């Protein structure tokens, strides 16, 4: 084996080890974020006005009944001890029991999570290609009227609250032109056509702001890469075909650093589902959380908030991993900054 071959093999091994260490660091930091989130969620839900006893028995309940229920629920135990016990149950998959109906939380939460992932997934599958296409077109000609108009429109869509847009869509497409239902109430027994019609308005509510955010990021990346010298030399190698240059050279280099933003866009969709699901009565995790807060069902609030946090953290870790694989400079740069 030549000296150059040995050196290249050693360099490749070092890059792999560096990426692995960086990924392990990311996973550990994700665990740290989840631990911190669990502390915040548990402390916040135990500090809200009105106790679980008030929610279950009402403020007019007899003192002895209140004391008996507090003892049964373990509310007389010190808060740190209750947190440790609660966290232990969470880590073993025991999400507790709903105070509203007395049923285990986990089965219902898994079903609702599936519904939310369907909504978020469909929206993201629309957002991603539209944002990349718009970002590419505006990034290639950033000073054109079309690019400036798209950039200005994206700012408007980012500023408009999603619940306002959702109400307008309901008014237009469920009241004035009744082609879609205002209530997106579906379940596991619903037909495919019922799912499709139920998803249209919630998805249309999610899309504009998400497309606008991601389009601006892609636009910036494409514009930056398009100014590089190797892009100017690309036609000499592959011929003057703008679409081929965009597909082979500009997009791969422009999209690698934006992978994290794409995952954040999906995370933004998921974390914003509470308002949208409540507006359309869509049976997802967001509506489950909203309803639980409304009736002071503390165990459900704790479990759903933690699961949403887990999904967001996992998405960010996967995005970092993909970005590190596509562009090793990302991991190297961040490791250098942290050392």
mmCIF file of C-alpha atoms in Angstrom, residues 115-290:
data_model
loop_
_atom_site.group_PDB
_atom_site.id
_atom_site.type_symbol
_atom_site.label_atom_id
_atom_site.label_comp_id
_atom_site.label_asym_id
_atom_site.label_seq_id
_atom_site.Cartn_x
_atom_site.Cartn_y
_atom_site.Cartn_z
ATOM 1 C CA UNK A 115 -52.733 10.920 14.254
ATOM 2 C CA UNK A 116 -50.444 13.911 14.860
ATOM 3 C CA UNK A 117 -47.588 12.303 12.937
ATOM 4 C CA UNK A 118 -49.934 11.693 9.993
ATOM 5 C CA UNK A 119 -50.927 15.371 9.966
ATOM 6 C CA UNK A 120 -47.352 16.610 10.424
ATOM 7 C CA UNK A 121 -45.980 14.124 7.898
ATOM 8 C CA UNK A 122 -48.477 15.037 5.167
ATOM 9 C CA UNK A 123 -47.849 18.736 5.756
ATOM 10 C CA UNK A 124 -44.070 18.258 5.661
ATOM 11 C CA UNK A 125 -44.244 16.216 2.450
ATOM 12 C CA UNK A 126 -45.952 19.199 0.838
ATOM 13 C CA UNK A 127 -43.782 21.847 2.513
ATOM 14 C CA UNK A 128 -40.405 20.323 1.598
ATOM 15 C CA UNK A 129 -40.611 20.214 -2.237
ATOM 16 C CA UNK A 130 -42.504 23.510 -2.462
ATOM 17 C CA UNK A 131 -39.979 25.311 -0.239
ATOM 18 C CA UNK A 132 -36.988 23.840 -2.083
ATOM 19 C CA UNK A 133 -38.459 24.773 -5.472
ATOM 20 C CA UNK A 134 -39.323 28.335 -4.421
ATOM 21 C CA UNK A 135 -36.033 28.772 -2.570
ATOM 22 C CA UNK A 136 -34.060 27.564 -5.588
ATOM 23 C CA UNK A 137 -35.861 29.838 -8.044
ATOM 24 C CA UNK A 138 -35.547 32.915 -5.845
ATOM 25 C CA UNK A 139 -31.969 32.104 -4.820
ATOM 26 C CA UNK A 140 -30.723 31.823 -8.395
ATOM 27 C CA UNK A 141 -32.018 35.328 -9.161
ATOM 28 C CA UNK A 142 -32.138 37.087 -5.769
ATOM 29 C CA UNK A 143 -32.498 40.573 -7.292
ATOM 30 C CA UNK A 144 -35.388 39.781 -9.619
ATOM 31 C CA UNK A 145 -38.876 41.145 -9.019
ATOM 32 C CA UNK A 146 -40.181 37.615 -8.570
ATOM 33 C CA UNK A 147 -37.589 36.901 -5.872
ATOM 34 C CA UNK A 148 -38.318 40.139 -4.023
ATOM 35 C CA UNK A 149 -42.072 39.513 -4.200
ATOM 36 C CA UNK A 150 -41.683 35.948 -2.906
ATOM 37 C CA UNK A 151 -39.411 37.124 -0.103
ATOM 38 C CA UNK A 152 -41.887 39.815 0.948
ATOM 39 C CA UNK A 153 -44.809 37.389 0.793
ATOM 40 C CA UNK A 154 -42.921 34.893 2.936
ATOM 41 C CA UNK A 155 -42.510 37.547 5.637
ATOM 42 C CA UNK A 156 -46.280 38.123 5.639
ATOM 43 C CA UNK A 157 -47.033 34.392 5.954
ATOM 44 C CA UNK A 158 -44.564 34.067 8.833
ATOM 45 C CA UNK A 159 -46.247 36.944 10.691
ATOM 46 C CA UNK A 160 -49.848 35.742 10.255
ATOM 47 C CA UNK A 161 -50.855 33.518 13.225
ATOM 48 C CA UNK A 162 -51.837 30.044 12.123
ATOM 49 C CA UNK A 163 -55.134 30.088 14.018
ATOM 50 C CA UNK A 164 -56.155 33.242 12.108
ATOM 51 C CA UNK A 165 -55.387 31.547 8.800
ATOM 52 C CA UNK A 166 -57.232 28.436 9.978
ATOM 53 C CA UNK A 167 -60.338 30.442 10.847
ATOM 54 C CA UNK A 168 -60.257 32.115 7.425
ATOM 55 C CA UNK A 169 -59.986 28.725 5.715
ATOM 56 C CA UNK A 170 -62.941 27.421 7.738
ATOM 57 C CA UNK A 171 -64.966 30.509 6.841
ATOM 58 C CA UNK A 172 -64.224 30.176 3.120
ATOM 59 C CA UNK A 173 -64.097 26.419 2.517
ATOM 60 C CA UNK A 174 -66.468 25.127 5.205
ATOM 61 C CA UNK A 175 -69.056 27.924 5.451
ATOM 62 C CA UNK A 176 -69.146 30.007 2.254
ATOM 63 C CA UNK A 177 -68.055 27.209 -0.091
ATOM 64 C CA UNK A 178 -68.775 24.041 1.931
ATOM 65 C CA UNK A 179 -66.389 21.616 0.252
ATOM 66 C CA UNK A 180 -64.401 20.534 3.331
ATOM 67 C CA UNK A 181 -65.526 19.807 6.898
ATOM 68 C CA UNK A 182 -64.844 22.392 9.595
ATOM 69 C CA UNK A 183 -64.440 19.588 12.132
ATOM 70 C CA UNK A 184 -61.671 17.099 11.335
ATOM 71 C CA UNK A 185 -62.948 14.357 13.626
ATOM 72 C CA UNK A 186 -61.442 11.058 12.429
ATOM 73 C CA UNK A 187 -60.424 7.811 14.075
ATOM 74 C CA UNK A 188 -58.917 4.439 13.222
ATOM 75 C CA UNK A 189 -62.240 3.317 11.689
ATOM 76 C CA UNK A 190 -62.456 6.263 9.270
ATOM 77 C CA UNK A 191 -62.119 5.571 5.552
ATOM 78 C CA UNK A 192 -59.278 6.922 3.414
ATOM 79 C CA UNK A 193 -61.548 9.507 1.798
ATOM 80 C CA UNK A 194 -62.669 10.709 5.240
ATOM 81 C CA UNK A 195 -59.029 11.060 6.306
ATOM 82 C CA UNK A 196 -58.155 12.994 3.151
ATOM 83 C CA UNK A 197 -61.024 15.469 3.465
ATOM 84 C CA UNK A 198 -60.372 15.880 7.192
ATOM 85 C CA UNK A 199 -56.684 16.655 6.638
ATOM 86 C CA UNK A 200 -57.048 19.251 3.867
ATOM 87 C CA UNK A 201 -57.825 22.350 5.952
ATOM 88 C CA UNK A 202 -55.400 21.586 8.829
ATOM 89 C CA UNK A 203 -52.608 20.906 6.321
ATOM 90 C CA UNK A 204 -53.384 24.106 4.392
ATOM 91 C CA UNK A 205 -53.187 25.975 7.694
ATOM 92 C CA UNK A 206 -49.742 24.586 8.489
ATOM 93 C CA UNK A 207 -48.169 24.963 5.040
ATOM 94 C CA UNK A 208 -47.754 28.741 4.433
ATOM 95 C CA UNK A 209 -45.615 29.668 7.461
ATOM 96 C CA UNK A 210 -43.531 26.494 7.220
ATOM 97 C CA UNK A 211 -42.918 26.979 3.482
ATOM 98 C CA UNK A 212 -42.002 30.623 4.073
ATOM 99 C CA UNK A 213 -39.422 29.821 6.769
ATOM 100 C CA UNK A 214 -37.789 26.978 4.860
ATOM 101 C CA UNK A 215 -37.901 28.832 1.534
ATOM 102 C CA UNK A 216 -35.938 31.759 2.987
ATOM 103 C CA UNK A 217 -33.242 29.412 4.290
ATOM 104 C CA UNK A 218 -32.949 27.547 0.973
ATOM 105 C CA UNK A 219 -32.932 30.852 -0.914
ATOM 106 C CA UNK A 220 -30.003 32.117 1.147
ATOM 107 C CA UNK A 221 -28.075 28.852 0.713
ATOM 108 C CA UNK A 222 -28.624 28.707 -3.052
ATOM 109 C CA UNK A 223 -27.636 32.360 -3.474
ATOM 110 C CA UNK A 224 -24.435 31.828 -1.460
ATOM 111 C CA UNK A 225 -23.392 28.668 -3.324
ATOM 112 C CA UNK A 226 -24.251 30.200 -6.692
ATOM 113 C CA UNK A 227 -21.575 32.847 -6.102
ATOM 114 C CA UNK A 228 -18.798 30.271 -5.563
ATOM 115 C CA UNK A 229 -16.055 29.888 -8.181
ATOM 116 C CA UNK A 230 -16.627 26.154 -8.682
ATOM 117 C CA UNK A 231 -20.214 26.863 -9.779
ATOM 118 C CA UNK A 232 -18.941 29.223 -12.466
ATOM 119 C CA UNK A 233 -16.599 26.505 -13.685
ATOM 120 C CA UNK A 234 -19.269 23.755 -13.629
ATOM 121 C CA UNK A 235 -20.542 24.397 -17.208
ATOM 122 C CA UNK A 236 -17.052 23.635 -18.513
ATOM 123 C CA UNK A 237 -17.323 20.114 -17.063
ATOM 124 C CA UNK A 238 -20.960 19.178 -17.619
ATOM 125 C CA UNK A 239 -22.055 21.642 -20.300
ATOM 126 C CA UNK A 240 -24.274 24.678 -19.994
ATOM 127 C CA UNK A 241 -27.452 23.201 -18.562
ATOM 128 C CA UNK A 242 -28.771 25.354 -15.665
ATOM 129 C CA UNK A 243 -31.005 22.558 -14.358
ATOM 130 C CA UNK A 244 -28.114 20.097 -14.311
ATOM 131 C CA UNK A 245 -25.841 22.608 -12.558
ATOM 132 C CA UNK A 246 -28.576 23.257 -9.999
ATOM 133 C CA UNK A 247 -29.274 19.564 -9.429
ATOM 134 C CA UNK A 248 -25.669 18.315 -9.327
ATOM 135 C CA UNK A 249 -23.761 21.167 -7.738
ATOM 136 C CA UNK A 250 -25.852 23.945 -6.231
ATOM 137 C CA UNK A 251 -28.565 22.044 -4.346
ATOM 138 C CA UNK A 252 -26.309 19.383 -2.723
ATOM 139 C CA UNK A 253 -24.020 22.112 -1.373
ATOM 140 C CA UNK A 254 -26.847 24.468 -0.422
ATOM 141 C CA UNK A 255 -29.114 21.903 1.257
ATOM 142 C CA UNK A 256 -26.559 20.113 3.458
ATOM 143 C CA UNK A 257 -26.272 23.008 5.957
ATOM 144 C CA UNK A 258 -30.084 23.433 5.950
ATOM 145 C CA UNK A 259 -30.912 19.867 7.025
ATOM 146 C CA UNK A 260 -31.137 21.027 10.642
ATOM 147 C CA UNK A 261 -33.523 23.788 9.615
ATOM 148 C CA UNK A 262 -35.675 21.236 7.775
ATOM 149 C CA UNK A 263 -35.904 19.166 10.954
ATOM 150 C CA UNK A 264 -36.684 22.314 12.918
ATOM 151 C CA UNK A 265 -39.432 23.028 10.400
ATOM 152 C CA UNK A 266 -40.948 19.610 11.101
ATOM 153 C CA UNK A 267 -40.476 20.212 14.837
ATOM 154 C CA UNK A 268 -42.188 23.590 14.418
ATOM 155 C CA UNK A 269 -45.130 21.861 12.741
ATOM 156 C CA UNK A 270 -45.404 19.299 15.547
ATOM 157 C CA UNK A 271 -45.117 21.793 18.408
ATOM 158 C CA UNK A 272 -47.665 24.074 16.762
ATOM 159 C CA UNK A 273 -50.281 21.359 16.367
ATOM 160 C CA UNK A 274 -51.993 22.084 19.701
ATOM 161 C CA UNK A 275 -53.681 25.211 18.365
ATOM 162 C CA UNK A 276 -54.451 23.741 14.937
ATOM 163 C CA UNK A 277 -55.785 20.446 16.288
ATOM 164 C CA UNK A 278 -57.954 22.287 18.806
ATOM 165 C CA UNK A 279 -59.275 24.629 16.117
ATOM 166 C CA UNK A 280 -60.261 21.767 13.805
ATOM 167 C CA UNK A 281 -61.037 19.281 16.615
ATOM 168 C CA UNK A 282 -58.459 16.933 15.112
ATOM 169 C CA UNK A 283 -57.754 14.031 17.533
ATOM 170 C CA UNK A 284 -53.986 14.423 17.919
ATOM 171 C CA UNK A 285 -51.503 14.894 20.748
ATOM 172 C CA UNK A 286 -51.871 18.666 20.599
ATOM 173 C CA UNK A 287 -55.610 18.542 21.233
ATOM 174 C CA UNK A 288 -55.065 15.917 23.918
ATOM 175 C CA UNK A 289 -52.674 18.303 25.679
ATOM 176 C CA UNK A 290 -55.013 21.270 25.241
#
